[in-house]
XYZ file of N, CA and C in Angstrom:
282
model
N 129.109 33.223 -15.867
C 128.228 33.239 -14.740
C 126.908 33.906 -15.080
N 126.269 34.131 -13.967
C 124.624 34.864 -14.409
C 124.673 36.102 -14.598
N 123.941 36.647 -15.116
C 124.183 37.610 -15.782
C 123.941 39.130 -13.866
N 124.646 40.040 -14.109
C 125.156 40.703 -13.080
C 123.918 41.486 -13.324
N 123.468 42.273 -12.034
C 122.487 43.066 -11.933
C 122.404 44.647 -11.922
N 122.055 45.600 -12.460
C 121.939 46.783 -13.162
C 123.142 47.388 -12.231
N 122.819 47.219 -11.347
C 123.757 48.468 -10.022
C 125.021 47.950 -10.058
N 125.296 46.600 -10.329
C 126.556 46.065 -10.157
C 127.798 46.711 -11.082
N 128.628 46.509 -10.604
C 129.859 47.522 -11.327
C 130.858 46.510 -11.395
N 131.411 46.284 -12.643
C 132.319 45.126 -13.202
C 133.688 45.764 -13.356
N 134.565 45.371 -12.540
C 135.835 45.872 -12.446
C 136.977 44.644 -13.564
N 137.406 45.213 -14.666
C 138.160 44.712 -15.498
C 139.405 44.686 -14.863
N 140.444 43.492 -14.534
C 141.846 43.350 -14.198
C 141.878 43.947 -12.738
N 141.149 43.360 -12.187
C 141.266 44.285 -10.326
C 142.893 44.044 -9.907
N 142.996 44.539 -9.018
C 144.486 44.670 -8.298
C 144.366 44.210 -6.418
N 143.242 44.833 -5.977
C 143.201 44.948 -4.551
C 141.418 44.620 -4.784
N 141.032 43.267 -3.954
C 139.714 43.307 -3.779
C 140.098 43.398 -2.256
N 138.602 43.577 -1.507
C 138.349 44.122 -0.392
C 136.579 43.587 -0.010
N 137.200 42.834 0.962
C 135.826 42.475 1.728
C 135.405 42.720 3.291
N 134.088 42.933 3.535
C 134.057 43.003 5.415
C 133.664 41.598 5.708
N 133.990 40.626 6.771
C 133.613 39.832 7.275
C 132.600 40.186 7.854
N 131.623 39.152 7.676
C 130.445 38.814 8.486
C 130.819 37.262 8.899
N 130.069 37.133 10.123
C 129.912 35.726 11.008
C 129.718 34.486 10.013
N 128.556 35.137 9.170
C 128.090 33.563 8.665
C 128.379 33.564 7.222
N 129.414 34.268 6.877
C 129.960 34.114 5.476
C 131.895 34.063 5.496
N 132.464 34.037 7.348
C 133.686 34.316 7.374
C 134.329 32.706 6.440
N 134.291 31.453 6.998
C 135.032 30.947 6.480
C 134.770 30.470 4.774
N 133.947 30.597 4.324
C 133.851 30.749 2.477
C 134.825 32.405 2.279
N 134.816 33.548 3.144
C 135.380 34.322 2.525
C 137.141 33.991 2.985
N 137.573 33.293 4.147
C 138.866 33.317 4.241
C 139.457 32.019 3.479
N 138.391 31.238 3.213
C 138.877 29.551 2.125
C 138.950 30.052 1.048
N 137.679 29.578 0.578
C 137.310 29.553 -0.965
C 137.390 30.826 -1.532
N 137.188 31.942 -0.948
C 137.591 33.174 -1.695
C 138.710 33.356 -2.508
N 139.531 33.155 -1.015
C 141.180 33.631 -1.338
C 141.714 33.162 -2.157
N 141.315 31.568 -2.672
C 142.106 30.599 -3.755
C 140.866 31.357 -4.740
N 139.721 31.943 -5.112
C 139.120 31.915 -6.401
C 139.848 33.552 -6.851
N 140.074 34.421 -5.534
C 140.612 35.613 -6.192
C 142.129 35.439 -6.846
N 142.752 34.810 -5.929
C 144.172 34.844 -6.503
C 144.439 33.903 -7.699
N 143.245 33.149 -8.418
C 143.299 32.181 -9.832
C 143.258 33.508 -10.936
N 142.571 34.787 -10.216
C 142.811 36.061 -11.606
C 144.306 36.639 -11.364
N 144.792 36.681 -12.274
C 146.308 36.990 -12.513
C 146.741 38.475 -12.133
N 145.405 39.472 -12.402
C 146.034 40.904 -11.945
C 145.627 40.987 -10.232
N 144.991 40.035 -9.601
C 144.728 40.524 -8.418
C 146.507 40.275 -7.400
N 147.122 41.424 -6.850
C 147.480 41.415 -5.951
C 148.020 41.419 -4.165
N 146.507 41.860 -3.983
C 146.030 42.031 -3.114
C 144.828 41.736 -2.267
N 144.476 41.153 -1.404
C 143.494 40.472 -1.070
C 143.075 41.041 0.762
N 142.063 41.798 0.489
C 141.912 42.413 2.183
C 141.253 42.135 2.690
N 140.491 41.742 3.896
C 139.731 41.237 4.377
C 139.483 42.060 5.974
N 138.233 42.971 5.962
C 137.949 43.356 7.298
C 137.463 42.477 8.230
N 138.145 41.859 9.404
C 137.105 41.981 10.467
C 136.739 42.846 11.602
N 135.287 42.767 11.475
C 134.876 44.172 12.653
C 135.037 43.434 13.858
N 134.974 42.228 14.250
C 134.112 42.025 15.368
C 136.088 41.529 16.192
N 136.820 41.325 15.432
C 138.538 41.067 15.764
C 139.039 42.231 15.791
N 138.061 43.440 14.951
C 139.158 44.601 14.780
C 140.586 44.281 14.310
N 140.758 43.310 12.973
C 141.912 43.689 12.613
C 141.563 43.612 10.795
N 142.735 44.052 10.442
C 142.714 43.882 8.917
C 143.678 42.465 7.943
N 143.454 41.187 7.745
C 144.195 40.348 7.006
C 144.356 40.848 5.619
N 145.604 41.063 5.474
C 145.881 41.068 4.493
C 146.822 40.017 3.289
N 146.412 39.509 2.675
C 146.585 38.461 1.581
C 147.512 38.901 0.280
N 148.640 38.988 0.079
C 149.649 39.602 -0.870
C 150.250 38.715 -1.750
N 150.224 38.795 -2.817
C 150.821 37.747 -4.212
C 152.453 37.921 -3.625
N 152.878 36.858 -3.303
C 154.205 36.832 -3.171
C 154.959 36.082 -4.550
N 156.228 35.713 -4.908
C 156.341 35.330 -5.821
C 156.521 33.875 -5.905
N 156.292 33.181 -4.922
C 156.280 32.119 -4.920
C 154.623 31.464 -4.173
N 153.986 31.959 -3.172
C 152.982 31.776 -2.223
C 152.542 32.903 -2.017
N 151.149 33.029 -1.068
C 150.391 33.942 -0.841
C 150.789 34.419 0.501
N 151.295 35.631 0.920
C 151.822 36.037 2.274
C 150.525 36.618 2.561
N 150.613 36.349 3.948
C 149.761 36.500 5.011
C 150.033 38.064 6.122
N 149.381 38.716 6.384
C 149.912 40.021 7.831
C 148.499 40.179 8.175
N 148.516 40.023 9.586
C 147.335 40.520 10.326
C 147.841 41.591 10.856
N 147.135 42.777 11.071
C 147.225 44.083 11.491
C 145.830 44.996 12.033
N 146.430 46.145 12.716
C 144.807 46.282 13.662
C 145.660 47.610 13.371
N 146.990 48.013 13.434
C 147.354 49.503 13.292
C 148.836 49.651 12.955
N 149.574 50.672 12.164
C 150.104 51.410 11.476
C 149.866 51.544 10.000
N 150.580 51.021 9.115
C 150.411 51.468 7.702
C 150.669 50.599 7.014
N 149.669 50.280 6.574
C 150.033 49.045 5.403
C 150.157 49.527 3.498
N 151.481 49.584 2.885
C 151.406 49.378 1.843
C 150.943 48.574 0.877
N 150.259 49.378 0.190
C 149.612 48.131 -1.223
C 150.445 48.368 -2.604
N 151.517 47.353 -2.857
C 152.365 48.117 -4.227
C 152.561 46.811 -4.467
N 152.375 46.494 -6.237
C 151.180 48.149 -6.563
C 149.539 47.743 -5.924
N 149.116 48.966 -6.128
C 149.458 49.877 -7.051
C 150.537 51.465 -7.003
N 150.350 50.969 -5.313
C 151.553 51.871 -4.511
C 150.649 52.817 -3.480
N 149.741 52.434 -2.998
C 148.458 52.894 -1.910
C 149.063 52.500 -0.677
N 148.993 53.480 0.019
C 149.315 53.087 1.598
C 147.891 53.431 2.325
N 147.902 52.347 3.360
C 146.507 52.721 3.846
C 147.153 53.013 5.733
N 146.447 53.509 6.145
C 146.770 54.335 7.318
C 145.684 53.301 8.506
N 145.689 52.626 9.342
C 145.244 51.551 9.616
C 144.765 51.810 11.082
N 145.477 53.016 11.771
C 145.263 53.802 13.130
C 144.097 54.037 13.112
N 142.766 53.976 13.868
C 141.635 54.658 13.914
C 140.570 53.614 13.035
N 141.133 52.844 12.487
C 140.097 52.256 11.159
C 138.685 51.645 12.021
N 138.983 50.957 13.227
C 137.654 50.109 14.166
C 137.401 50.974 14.976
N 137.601 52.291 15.002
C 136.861 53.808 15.505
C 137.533 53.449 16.725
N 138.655 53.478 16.933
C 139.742 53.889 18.245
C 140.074 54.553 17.759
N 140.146 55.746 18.998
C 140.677 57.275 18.636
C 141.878 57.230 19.278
């Protein structure tokens, strides 16, 4: 690809990418993303914020297909790498 720009930070063998939805980039990031991240072999994890749904999709290498969980609150495990994320409070509900 083109060559990446000074600030950019190149993550070798990712595990968990992580994106925020915006309006006019949601369906390239919930299509075409999801099939170009999960063609790299170490990604397991695939997250996807939306602000404006307040929830979190999460996208998980299953061993056969890609499992799907929408969630807005308790705790979602990421293993691996073995990260639990705490999901209460995340769209600033107290």
């Amino acid at each position: 690809g083109p060559p990446l720009p000074d600030e950019a930070l190149e993550v070798h063998d990712p595990v968990i990418v992580v994106e925020v939805l915006s309006p006019s980039t949601s369906r390239h990031d919930t299509g075409t993303k999801l099939a170009g991240y999960f063609s790299v072999a170490t990604v397991q994890h695939y997250l996807i914020v939306d602000p404006v749904r307040s929830v979190l999709i999460h996208h998980r290498r299953g061993t056969e297909h890609i499992e799907t969980r929408i969630a807005s609150e308790g705790t979602l495990l990421l293993d691996p790498p073995g990260i639990e994320l705490l999901l209460d409070g995340l769209f600033g509900e107290a």
